[in-house]
Amino acid sequence: MTSLTSLTLKAALDGLADKSFSSEELTQAHVAAVAAAKPLNAFVLETPEKALEMAKASDARRARGEAGALDGAPLGIKDLFCTEGVRSTACSNILGNFVPTYESTVTANLWRDGAVMLGKLNLDEFAMGSSNETSAFGPVTNPWRAEGSNAKLTPGGSSGGSAAAVAADICLGATATDTGGSIRQPAAFTGTVGIKPTYGRCSRWGVVAFASSLDQAGPIAKTVEDAAILLKSMSGHDPKDSTSLDIETPDFPSFVGKSVKGLRIGIPKEYRVDGMPPEIEKLWEQGIAWLREAGCEIVEVSLPHTKYALPAYYIVAPAEASSNLARYDGMRYGLRVDGGNLTETYENTRAAGFGAEVKRRILIGTYVLSAGYYDAYYVKALKVRRRIADDFDQAFQKVDALLTPTAPSAAFALGENADDPVAMYLNDIFTVTVNLAGLPGMSIPAGVDANGLPLGLQLIGKALDEGTLFSLGGAIEKAADFKAKPARWW
Ligand code: GLN
């Protein structure tokens, strides 16, 4: 059983293909691992019966010679993706026991290719957060612990359940979403690989909206190759999302292992921020050395508007959130707390249903969109956003990709930043720029800190050039040879 759950997605698909084991056996092993991992709080809903039913159907398809690209592989689904007939909550009380009557396009693509659903994964409420502590189901605990300590660490957020589940070997891969870093930062905190593709690569249809111009789906996986396999399935044009790009999906896995010789890698000098731990600085230098050894040319570049990215993000994202979340009024679905009149019912429902961080975002968003402040804040933030995208355009005239750290620290303790929203927002300093510019970004585990906790490096690519990121990510993965695993305590 242990050996089946420790496989990579690729190894598991190979094992299914050569009939070393069935999907039913593989799924059973993962269902048991999920059930045994309750202390992580990674899953908010387990669907073992559905998983075994899907596994049996997969085995039957394979026997008929009709297996798809992911046939029989058990995955976890972030609870921001609507799943038909299966409770979908965005980890908010306001959605209550909402059961969608439709399937998100991304998950539908995974099932089309034969994947098996183990259940729904925990996240920060409406994906707002960097530590998973805003979830209505309580935080996820990182399977990693600092050496010599039993303190509970955050797996990062908002896709903390996805990252923890992959790191703990209780699913072969997971869906996640990234509005300002929610795939990459949790991947960095858990020693997993995460990629946020170019805006428009994955359909947003059926994904609960946070900030629509920034939200993108992507995978969290055990290896770069696994991430490529998953992203290929998840991607594709969808007429149901007006921002979905009508373009071919490249064969992402074929880019992994390709030579990176001659590629030009930019090192943005503005990412050397004050107070960054020396270990992260060292890891970045190490990453530069690895790529140089692999034949890349290293070029210093400047992204001069970087320092305005975080404030711009924390205007644009709440502005869009305040508009998107207006739909939760207790009238159509989810929670309803009746009042004496219509306004009171709205007020009671929203007061009871939303958590503190979500309320904070709605207040900020409503404020920056209000008539008197719209130009001063919202319009200004949009101008900054344009400048940030222009910075990347300039840099990409000279280089093929950029290399930076993923996050300014390793995983921190649960509770450590919970009362200080600004300290929490600083986690996103290296990741939000990528969302503001709509570019692809990937986090690859590259080393551990002095306490044995994983650290990640981030690759940023040109729009639609995920292929180059998979080649470079593969090169870093090979050089880093990151094999550490969290010691099992759960
Ligand atoms: N941590 C960021 C936020 O709280 C990003 C979240 C995300 O990417 N969903 O908004």
Short mmCIF file of C-alpha atoms and ligand atoms in Angstrom, two decimals:
data_model
loop_
_atom_site.label_atom_id
_atom_site.label_comp_id
_atom_site.label_asym_id
_atom_site.label_seq_id
_atom_site.Cartn_x
_atom_site.Cartn_y
_atom_site.Cartn_z
CA MET A 1 0.00 0.00 0.00
CA THR A 2 2.74 2.43 0.99
CA SER A 3 4.56 1.83 -2.25
CA LEU A 4 1.52 2.64 -4.39
CA THR A 5 0.98 6.00 -2.69
CA SER A 6 4.64 6.96 -2.93
CA LEU A 7 4.60 6.69 -6.74
CA THR A 8 4.74 9.76 -8.92
CA LEU A 9 1.77 10.30 -11.22
CA LYS A 10 3.94 9.28 -14.20
CA ALA A 11 5.11 6.07 -12.51
CA ALA A 12 1.53 5.25 -11.50
CA LEU A 13 0.26 5.77 -15.07
CA ASP A 14 3.07 3.52 -16.35
CA GLY A 15 2.17 0.88 -13.77
CA LEU A 16 -1.48 1.02 -14.80
CA ALA A 17 -0.50 0.77 -18.47
CA ASP A 18 1.66 -2.32 -17.98
CA LYS A 19 -0.95 -3.84 -15.65
CA SER A 20 1.36 -3.98 -12.59
CA PHE A 21 -1.73 -2.95 -10.63
CA SER A 22 -5.30 -1.88 -11.30
CA SER A 23 -6.83 1.54 -10.74
CA GLU A 24 -8.99 -0.08 -8.09
CA GLU A 25 -5.86 -1.13 -6.15
CA LEU A 26 -4.18 2.22 -6.67
CA THR A 27 -7.32 4.10 -5.63
CA GLN A 28 -7.94 1.86 -2.62
CA ALA A 29 -4.41 2.61 -1.39
CA HIS A 30 -5.02 6.35 -1.73
CA VAL A 31 -8.49 6.21 -0.15
CA ALA A 32 -6.90 4.50 2.87
CA ALA A 33 -4.07 7.07 2.97
CA VAL A 34 -6.59 9.93 2.88
CA ALA A 35 -8.63 8.36 5.68
CA ALA A 36 -5.46 7.95 7.77
CA ALA A 37 -4.37 11.56 7.27
CA LYS A 38 -7.19 13.33 9.14
CA PRO A 39 -4.78 15.33 11.37
CA LEU A 40 -3.62 17.24 8.26
CA ASN A 41 -7.18 18.49 7.62
CA ALA A 42 -6.30 18.57 3.92
CA PHE A 43 -9.61 17.15 2.68
CA VAL A 44 -12.89 18.85 3.61
CA LEU A 45 -14.89 16.12 1.87
CA GLU A 46 -13.79 12.57 1.09
CA THR A 47 -15.59 10.75 -1.71
CA PRO A 48 -14.29 7.16 -1.36
CA GLU A 49 -17.33 5.49 -2.93
CA LYS A 50 -17.23 7.75 -5.95
CA ALA A 51 -13.47 7.18 -6.21
CA LEU A 52 -13.82 3.40 -6.25
CA GLU A 53 -16.69 3.56 -8.73
CA MET A 54 -14.58 5.77 -11.03
CA ALA A 55 -11.60 3.43 -10.58
CA LYS A 56 -13.63 0.38 -11.59
CA ALA A 57 -14.95 2.21 -14.64
CA SER A 58 -11.35 3.13 -15.49
CA ASP A 59 -10.19 -0.47 -15.23
CA ALA A 60 -13.02 -1.49 -17.55
CA ARG A 61 -12.05 1.21 -20.07
CA ARG A 62 -8.44 0.09 -19.96
CA ALA A 63 -9.47 -3.52 -20.52
CA ARG A 64 -11.32 -2.34 -23.65
CA GLY A 65 -8.20 -0.48 -24.81
CA GLU A 66 -9.82 2.93 -24.34
CA ALA A 67 -7.65 4.42 -21.58
CA GLY A 68 -7.14 8.20 -21.59
CA ALA A 69 -4.07 10.23 -20.59
CA LEU A 70 -4.89 10.14 -16.85
CA ASP A 71 -6.90 6.96 -16.74
CA GLY A 72 -7.21 5.53 -13.27
CA ALA A 73 -5.12 8.17 -11.46
CA PRO A 74 -6.59 9.34 -8.11
CA LEU A 75 -6.48 13.13 -7.67
CA GLY A 76 -7.62 15.69 -5.12
CA ILE A 77 -9.76 18.67 -6.15
CA LYS A 78 -9.50 22.10 -4.50
CA ASP A 79 -12.94 22.92 -3.12
CA LEU A 80 -13.10 26.05 -5.28
CA PHE A 81 -13.95 23.89 -8.31
CA CYS A 82 -17.63 23.06 -8.68
CA THR A 83 -18.19 19.32 -8.92
CA GLU A 84 -21.56 18.05 -10.09
CA GLY A 85 -23.53 16.39 -7.31
CA VAL A 86 -20.64 16.80 -4.84
CA ARG A 87 -20.70 19.55 -2.19
CA SER A 88 -18.60 22.56 -3.18
CA THR A 89 -18.06 25.24 -0.54
CA ALA A 90 -15.03 27.45 -1.37
CA CYS A 91 -14.45 26.76 2.36
CA SER A 92 -16.96 29.49 3.20
CA ASN A 93 -19.99 29.18 5.47
CA ILE A 94 -21.94 31.29 3.04
CA LEU A 95 -22.04 28.46 0.51
CA GLY A 96 -23.23 26.13 3.27
CA ASN A 97 -24.00 22.75 1.75
CA PHE A 98 -24.15 23.97 -1.84
CA VAL A 99 -24.23 21.05 -4.29
CA PRO A 100 -23.60 22.21 -7.86
CA THR A 101 -25.68 20.86 -10.70
CA TYR A 102 -22.76 21.30 -13.07
CA GLU A 103 -19.07 20.43 -13.35
CA SER A 104 -16.24 22.95 -13.76
CA THR A 105 -14.56 22.71 -17.16
CA VAL A 106 -11.13 21.96 -15.67
CA THR A 107 -12.40 19.02 -13.61
CA ALA A 108 -14.56 17.83 -16.53
CA ASN A 109 -11.36 17.75 -18.62
CA LEU A 110 -9.65 15.60 -15.98
CA TRP A 111 -12.58 13.13 -15.86
CA ARG A 112 -12.68 13.07 -19.67
CA ASP A 113 -9.08 11.82 -19.52
CA GLY A 114 -10.00 9.16 -16.97
CA ALA A 115 -8.83 10.63 -13.64
CA VAL A 116 -10.42 9.50 -10.36
CA MET A 117 -11.69 11.94 -7.68
CA LEU A 118 -10.66 11.27 -4.07
CA GLY A 119 -12.53 14.27 -2.67
CA LYS A 120 -12.45 18.03 -2.13
CA LEU A 121 -9.45 19.85 -0.68
CA ASN A 122 -9.29 22.58 1.95
CA LEU A 123 -8.37 26.19 1.04
CA ASP A 124 -8.50 29.70 2.43
CA GLU A 125 -12.08 31.03 2.31
CA PHE A 126 -12.77 32.02 -1.32
CA ALA A 127 -8.99 31.55 -1.89
CA MET A 128 -8.25 34.72 0.11
CA GLY A 129 -5.18 34.08 2.19
CA SER A 130 -1.63 32.77 2.29
CA SER A 131 -1.77 30.29 5.16
CA ASN A 132 -5.06 28.37 4.88
CA GLU A 133 -6.13 29.88 8.19
CA THR A 134 -9.14 31.73 6.77
CA SER A 135 -10.90 28.45 5.87
CA ALA A 136 -14.27 27.88 7.51
CA PHE A 137 -13.10 24.28 8.04
CA GLY A 138 -10.02 25.33 10.02
CA PRO A 139 -6.44 25.39 8.78
CA VAL A 140 -4.53 22.64 7.01
CA THR A 141 -1.38 21.52 8.81
CA ASN A 142 1.77 21.22 6.73
CA PRO A 143 3.06 17.61 6.72
CA TRP A 144 6.55 19.14 7.14
CA ARG A 145 7.86 20.09 10.59
CA ALA A 146 11.00 21.97 11.47
CA GLU A 147 13.76 19.68 12.72
CA GLY A 148 13.48 19.04 16.45
CA SER A 149 10.08 20.75 16.71
CA ASN A 150 6.48 19.61 16.85
CA ALA A 151 5.07 23.07 16.12
CA LYS A 152 2.33 23.06 13.51
CA LEU A 153 3.31 24.89 10.35
CA THR A 154 1.15 26.37 7.62
CA PRO A 155 1.21 24.63 4.22
CA GLY A 156 0.75 28.09 2.70
CA GLY A 157 -2.37 29.26 0.93
CA SER A 158 -4.75 29.46 -0.53
CA SER A 159 -4.22 25.99 -2.05
CA GLY A 160 -2.91 24.58 1.25
CA GLY A 161 -5.02 21.43 1.10
CA SER A 162 -3.80 20.66 -2.42
CA ALA A 163 -0.14 21.18 -1.51
CA ALA A 164 -0.32 19.27 1.79
CA ALA A 165 -2.15 16.33 0.18
CA VAL A 166 0.44 15.99 -2.60
CA ALA A 167 3.38 16.39 -0.19
CA ALA A 168 1.93 13.77 2.17
CA ASP A 169 1.44 11.27 -0.69
CA ILE A 170 -2.29 10.99 -0.16
CA CYS A 171 -3.10 11.88 -3.78
CA LEU A 172 -1.06 11.66 -6.98
CA GLY A 173 -1.70 15.29 -7.89
CA ALA A 174 -4.23 18.05 -7.21
CA THR A 175 -6.01 20.94 -8.83
CA ALA A 176 -5.30 24.39 -7.43
CA THR A 177 -5.89 28.03 -8.33
CA ASP A 178 -3.65 31.08 -8.25
CA THR A 179 -4.88 34.68 -8.07
CA GLY A 180 -1.75 36.14 -6.45
CA GLY A 181 0.42 33.14 -5.65
CA SER A 182 -1.91 30.47 -4.30
CA ILE A 183 -0.40 27.65 -6.37
CA ARG A 184 3.25 28.65 -6.15
CA GLN A 185 3.64 29.69 -2.49
CA PRO A 186 1.99 26.51 -1.08
CA ALA A 187 4.11 24.44 -3.50
CA ALA A 188 7.24 26.16 -2.15
CA PHE A 189 6.16 25.57 1.48
CA THR A 190 5.58 21.83 0.94
CA GLY A 191 8.35 20.72 -1.42
CA THR A 192 5.97 20.23 -4.36
CA VAL A 193 5.81 21.58 -7.91
CA GLY A 194 3.12 24.09 -8.87
CA ILE A 195 2.46 25.97 -12.09
CA LYS A 196 0.10 28.87 -12.74
CA PRO A 197 -0.33 28.93 -16.51
CA THR A 198 -0.84 31.97 -18.73
CA TYR A 199 -4.14 33.75 -18.03
CA GLY A 200 -6.72 32.16 -20.34
CA ARG A 201 -4.98 28.77 -20.66
CA CYS A 202 -7.41 27.04 -18.27
CA SER A 203 -11.11 27.77 -18.26
CA ARG A 204 -12.48 29.58 -15.21
CA TRP A 205 -15.96 28.20 -15.84
CA GLY A 206 -17.25 26.52 -12.69
CA VAL A 207 -14.39 27.82 -10.54
CA VAL A 208 -15.80 29.99 -7.75
CA ALA A 209 -14.68 33.53 -8.68
CA PHE A 210 -12.34 35.58 -6.46
CA ALA A 211 -10.75 38.21 -8.77
CA SER A 212 -11.74 37.30 -12.30
CA SER A 213 -8.95 39.13 -14.15
CA LEU A 214 -6.30 37.35 -12.06
CA ASP A 215 -7.74 33.88 -11.27
CA GLN A 216 -6.16 30.92 -13.05
CA ALA A 217 -6.30 27.18 -12.39
CA GLY A 218 -3.24 24.95 -12.45
CA PRO A 219 -1.84 21.77 -10.90
CA ILE A 220 0.19 20.99 -7.78
CA ALA A 221 2.22 17.83 -8.35
CA LYS A 222 5.13 15.72 -7.11
CA THR A 223 7.40 16.39 -10.11
CA VAL A 224 7.76 18.78 -13.04
CA GLU A 225 6.75 16.00 -15.43
CA ASP A 226 3.62 15.24 -13.37
CA ALA A 227 2.71 18.94 -13.45
CA ALA A 228 3.10 18.92 -17.25
CA ILE A 229 0.85 15.86 -17.61
CA LEU A 230 -1.85 17.43 -15.42
CA LEU A 231 -1.71 20.88 -17.01
CA LYS A 232 -2.07 19.37 -20.48
CA SER A 233 -5.34 17.74 -19.41
CA MET A 234 -6.66 20.77 -17.56
CA SER A 235 -6.01 23.27 -20.39
CA GLY A 236 -8.00 24.02 -23.52
CA HIS A 237 -10.40 26.46 -25.08
CA ASP A 238 -13.84 26.76 -23.50
CA PRO A 239 -16.57 28.86 -25.09
CA LYS A 240 -18.22 29.11 -21.65
CA ASP A 241 -15.39 31.39 -20.40
CA SER A 242 -15.05 34.55 -22.50
CA THR A 243 -11.41 34.95 -21.40
CA SER A 244 -10.45 31.40 -22.38
CA LEU A 245 -7.90 31.46 -25.20
CA ASP A 246 -8.83 29.73 -28.45
CA ILE A 247 -5.43 28.13 -29.03
CA GLU A 248 -3.95 24.65 -29.21
CA THR A 249 -2.60 23.12 -25.99
CA PRO A 250 1.07 22.17 -26.50
CA ASP A 251 2.27 18.71 -25.51
CA PHE A 252 3.70 20.00 -22.20
CA PRO A 253 5.30 16.69 -21.06
CA SER A 254 7.47 16.63 -24.20
CA PHE A 255 9.25 19.79 -22.96
CA VAL A 256 10.48 18.13 -19.74
CA GLY A 257 14.04 16.89 -20.18
CA LYS A 258 14.71 19.09 -23.23
CA SER A 259 18.07 20.86 -23.28
CA VAL A 260 18.03 24.41 -21.95
CA LYS A 261 21.39 25.23 -23.51
CA GLY A 262 21.56 28.74 -24.89
CA LEU A 263 18.43 30.00 -23.10
CA ARG A 264 18.80 33.46 -21.62
CA ILE A 265 17.67 33.74 -17.99
CA GLY A 266 16.90 37.11 -16.43
CA ILE A 267 17.59 37.84 -12.78
CA PRO A 268 15.42 40.80 -11.73
CA LYS A 269 17.44 42.96 -9.37
CA GLU A 270 14.34 44.40 -7.68
CA TYR A 271 13.55 40.96 -6.22
CA ARG A 272 16.50 41.29 -3.82
CA VAL A 273 14.28 42.69 -1.09
CA ASP A 274 15.45 43.89 2.32
CA GLY A 275 15.19 41.39 5.11
CA MET A 276 15.14 38.33 2.89
CA PRO A 277 16.61 35.37 4.81
CA PRO A 278 20.21 34.66 3.69
CA GLU A 279 19.23 31.05 2.97
CA ILE A 280 16.81 32.19 0.29
CA GLU A 281 19.42 34.49 -1.19
CA LYS A 282 21.82 31.51 -1.22
CA LEU A 283 19.28 29.22 -2.86
CA TRP A 284 18.67 31.80 -5.57
CA GLU A 285 22.44 31.95 -6.23
CA GLN A 286 22.48 28.18 -6.34
CA GLY A 287 19.64 28.14 -8.89
CA ILE A 288 21.53 30.64 -11.04
CA ALA A 289 24.63 28.38 -10.88
CA TRP A 290 22.58 25.30 -11.84
CA LEU A 291 21.12 26.99 -14.90
CA ARG A 292 24.52 28.37 -15.89
CA GLU A 293 25.97 24.84 -15.67
CA ALA A 294 23.10 23.60 -17.83
CA GLY A 295 24.24 26.03 -20.52
CA CYS A 296 21.97 29.04 -19.89
CA GLU A 297 23.19 32.59 -20.16
CA ILE A 298 22.45 34.67 -17.06
CA VAL A 299 21.46 38.30 -17.56
CA GLU A 300 20.61 40.90 -14.91
CA VAL A 301 17.32 42.63 -15.74
CA SER A 302 15.28 45.38 -14.15
CA LEU A 303 11.55 45.33 -13.38
CA PRO A 304 11.38 48.86 -11.97
CA HIS A 305 7.70 48.89 -10.91
CA THR A 306 7.98 45.75 -8.77
CA LYS A 307 7.61 47.71 -5.52
CA TYR A 308 4.14 48.86 -6.53
CA ALA A 309 2.88 45.35 -7.35
CA LEU A 310 1.70 44.36 -3.89
CA PRO A 311 -0.28 47.57 -3.22
CA ALA A 312 -1.77 47.43 -6.73
CA TYR A 313 -2.75 43.77 -6.26
CA TYR A 314 -4.38 44.53 -2.90
CA ILE A 315 -6.57 47.11 -4.64
CA VAL A 316 -7.43 45.23 -7.84
CA ALA A 317 -8.08 41.84 -6.18
CA PRO A 318 -10.40 43.16 -3.42
CA ALA A 319 -12.19 45.43 -5.94
CA GLU A 320 -13.04 42.46 -8.13
CA ALA A 321 -13.80 40.31 -5.09
CA SER A 322 -16.28 42.84 -3.71
CA SER A 323 -18.13 42.74 -7.01
CA ASN A 324 -17.98 38.94 -7.43
CA LEU A 325 -19.10 38.28 -3.87
CA ALA A 326 -22.17 40.52 -4.18
CA ARG A 327 -24.01 37.44 -5.46
CA TYR A 328 -24.04 35.80 -2.02
CA ASP A 329 -27.23 37.38 -0.77
CA GLY A 330 -29.05 34.42 0.73
CA MET A 331 -31.66 34.44 -2.03
CA ARG A 332 -30.59 31.76 -4.47
CA TYR A 333 -28.26 29.28 -2.82
CA GLY A 334 -26.17 28.68 0.26
CA LEU A 335 -26.77 30.19 3.67
CA ARG A 336 -29.79 32.38 4.48
CA VAL A 337 -30.37 34.08 7.81
CA ASP A 338 -33.81 35.69 7.75
CA GLY A 339 -34.38 39.24 8.99
CA GLY A 340 -37.43 41.47 9.39
CA ASN A 341 -37.11 42.78 5.83
CA LEU A 342 -35.08 42.23 2.67
CA THR A 343 -32.14 44.44 3.68
CA GLU A 344 -31.93 42.81 7.08
CA THR A 345 -31.91 39.36 5.48
CA TYR A 346 -29.02 40.41 3.26
CA GLU A 347 -27.16 41.84 6.24
CA ASN A 348 -27.75 38.87 8.52
CA THR A 349 -26.79 36.37 5.84
CA ARG A 350 -23.58 38.13 4.87
CA ALA A 351 -22.61 38.90 8.47
CA ALA A 352 -22.98 35.26 9.45
CA GLY A 353 -21.69 33.69 6.25
CA PHE A 354 -18.43 35.52 5.52
CA GLY A 355 -15.28 35.24 7.64
CA ALA A 356 -13.19 38.21 8.83
CA GLU A 357 -10.65 38.22 5.97
CA VAL A 358 -13.38 38.04 3.32
CA LYS A 359 -15.23 40.91 5.01
CA ARG A 360 -12.00 42.92 5.05
CA ARG A 361 -11.57 42.39 1.29
CA ILE A 362 -15.19 43.34 0.58
CA LEU A 363 -14.78 46.54 2.62
CA ILE A 364 -11.50 47.48 0.90
CA GLY A 365 -12.92 46.64 -2.52
CA THR A 366 -16.12 48.61 -1.99
CA TYR A 367 -14.11 51.57 -0.73
CA VAL A 368 -11.68 51.69 -3.67
CA LEU A 369 -14.57 51.41 -6.15
CA SER A 370 -16.69 54.11 -4.50
CA ALA A 371 -17.34 57.27 -6.53
CA GLY A 372 -14.99 59.53 -4.54
CA TYR A 373 -12.03 57.15 -4.52
CA TYR A 374 -12.34 55.25 -7.79
CA ASP A 375 -9.78 57.37 -9.66
CA ALA A 376 -7.41 57.75 -6.73
CA TYR A 377 -7.16 54.03 -5.98
CA TYR A 378 -8.72 51.70 -8.52
CA VAL A 379 -7.80 53.54 -11.72
CA LYS A 380 -4.33 54.23 -10.37
CA ALA A 381 -3.85 50.54 -9.56
CA LEU A 382 -4.87 49.64 -13.11
CA LYS A 383 -2.23 52.05 -14.43
CA VAL A 384 0.40 50.44 -12.19
CA ARG A 385 -0.72 47.05 -13.48
CA ARG A 386 -0.05 48.21 -17.04
CA ARG A 387 3.42 49.42 -16.04
CA ILE A 388 4.22 46.08 -14.43
CA ALA A 389 3.19 44.23 -17.58
CA ASP A 390 5.33 46.66 -19.63
CA ASP A 391 8.34 45.93 -17.37
CA PHE A 392 8.00 42.23 -18.19
CA ASP A 393 7.60 42.99 -21.91
CA GLN A 394 10.85 44.95 -21.81
CA ALA A 395 12.69 42.20 -19.93
CA PHE A 396 11.42 39.52 -22.31
CA GLN A 397 12.97 41.41 -25.23
CA LYS A 398 16.28 40.33 -23.72
CA VAL A 399 15.62 37.02 -21.97
CA ASP A 400 13.59 33.81 -22.38
CA ALA A 401 12.56 33.42 -18.73
CA LEU A 402 13.18 34.86 -15.27
CA LEU A 403 14.41 33.13 -12.11
CA THR A 404 13.43 34.37 -8.62
CA PRO A 405 12.66 32.89 -5.20
CA THR A 406 9.00 31.83 -4.86
CA ALA A 407 8.37 33.22 -1.38
CA PRO A 408 10.31 35.39 1.07
CA SER A 409 10.40 32.68 3.77
CA ALA A 410 9.94 28.97 4.44
CA ALA A 411 6.67 27.75 5.96
CA PHE A 412 5.82 29.71 9.10
CA ALA A 413 3.93 28.56 12.18
CA LEU A 414 0.14 28.48 12.19
CA GLY A 415 -0.96 31.59 14.06
CA GLU A 416 2.30 33.45 13.45
CA ASN A 417 0.91 36.04 11.00
CA ALA A 418 -2.78 35.48 11.63
CA ASP A 419 -3.37 38.83 13.39
CA ASP A 420 -1.32 40.95 11.00
CA PRO A 421 -2.85 41.13 7.53
CA VAL A 422 0.00 43.26 6.15
CA ALA A 423 2.65 40.73 7.27
CA MET A 424 0.50 38.03 5.66
CA TYR A 425 0.18 39.99 2.39
CA LEU A 426 3.99 40.31 2.20
CA ASN A 427 4.14 36.58 1.44
CA ASP A 428 2.91 37.37 -2.05
CA ILE A 429 5.68 39.82 -2.90
CA PHE A 430 7.33 37.62 -5.57
CA THR A 431 4.18 36.05 -6.97
CA VAL A 432 1.54 38.77 -7.53
CA THR A 433 3.46 40.47 -10.36
CA VAL A 434 2.96 37.37 -12.50
CA ASN A 435 -0.83 37.44 -12.06
CA LEU A 436 -1.02 41.17 -12.70
CA ALA A 437 0.79 40.60 -16.02
CA GLY A 438 -1.10 37.38 -16.89
CA LEU A 439 2.14 35.39 -17.30
CA PRO A 440 2.96 31.76 -16.47
CA GLY A 441 4.90 31.07 -13.25
CA MET A 442 6.18 27.83 -11.76
CA SER A 443 7.60 26.89 -8.35
CA ILE A 444 10.11 24.05 -8.10
CA PRO A 445 11.42 22.62 -4.82
CA ALA A 446 15.12 23.42 -4.78
CA GLY A 447 16.48 22.92 -1.28
CA VAL A 448 15.82 23.09 2.46
CA ASP A 449 16.53 25.76 5.05
CA ALA A 450 18.55 25.31 8.25
CA ASN A 451 15.50 23.71 9.89
CA GLY A 452 15.06 21.18 7.10
CA LEU A 453 12.03 22.96 5.61
CA PRO A 454 11.57 23.08 1.83
CA LEU A 455 12.25 26.20 -0.24
CA GLY A 456 11.17 26.90 -3.80
CA LEU A 457 12.52 28.73 -6.81
CA GLN A 458 10.17 30.48 -9.21
CA LEU A 459 10.46 30.57 -13.01
CA ILE A 460 8.46 33.23 -14.84
CA GLY A 461 7.83 32.79 -18.58
CA LYS A 462 6.59 34.73 -21.56
CA ALA A 463 2.86 34.55 -22.20
CA LEU A 464 1.95 31.11 -23.59
CA ASP A 465 5.50 29.83 -23.15
CA GLU A 466 4.84 27.26 -20.41
CA GLY A 467 6.89 24.82 -22.52
CA THR A 468 10.14 26.67 -21.76
CA LEU A 469 9.23 26.69 -18.06
CA PHE A 470 8.78 22.92 -18.14
CA SER A 471 12.25 22.51 -19.73
CA LEU A 472 13.89 24.88 -17.24
CA GLY A 473 11.92 23.44 -14.32
CA GLY A 474 13.10 19.98 -15.35
CA ALA A 475 16.71 21.21 -15.40
CA ILE A 476 16.41 22.73 -11.91
CA GLU A 477 14.69 19.60 -10.59
CA LYS A 478 17.50 17.44 -11.94
CA ALA A 479 20.25 19.64 -10.54
CA ALA A 480 18.55 20.11 -7.14
CA ASP A 481 17.81 16.39 -6.85
CA PHE A 482 15.32 17.28 -4.11
CA LYS A 483 14.41 13.94 -2.52
CA ALA A 484 13.49 15.01 1.02
CA LYS A 485 10.08 13.94 2.27
CA PRO A 486 8.24 14.96 5.44
CA ALA A 487 8.62 12.39 8.22
CA ARG A 488 5.20 10.89 8.88
CA TRP A 489 3.62 12.03 12.15
CA TRP A 490 -0.07 12.00 11.21
N1 GLN B 1 -2.39 35.35 -0.88
C1 GLN B 1 -3.04 36.09 -1.91
C2 GLN B 1 -4.33 36.66 -1.41
O1 GLN B 1 -4.62 36.47 -0.29
C3 GLN B 1 -3.24 35.24 -3.14
C4 GLN B 1 -4.37 34.30 -3.03
C5 GLN B 1 -4.59 33.51 -4.26
O2 GLN B 1 -3.72 33.44 -5.14
N2 GLN B 1 -5.79 32.95 -4.38
O3 GLN B 1 -5.05 37.31 -2.10
#
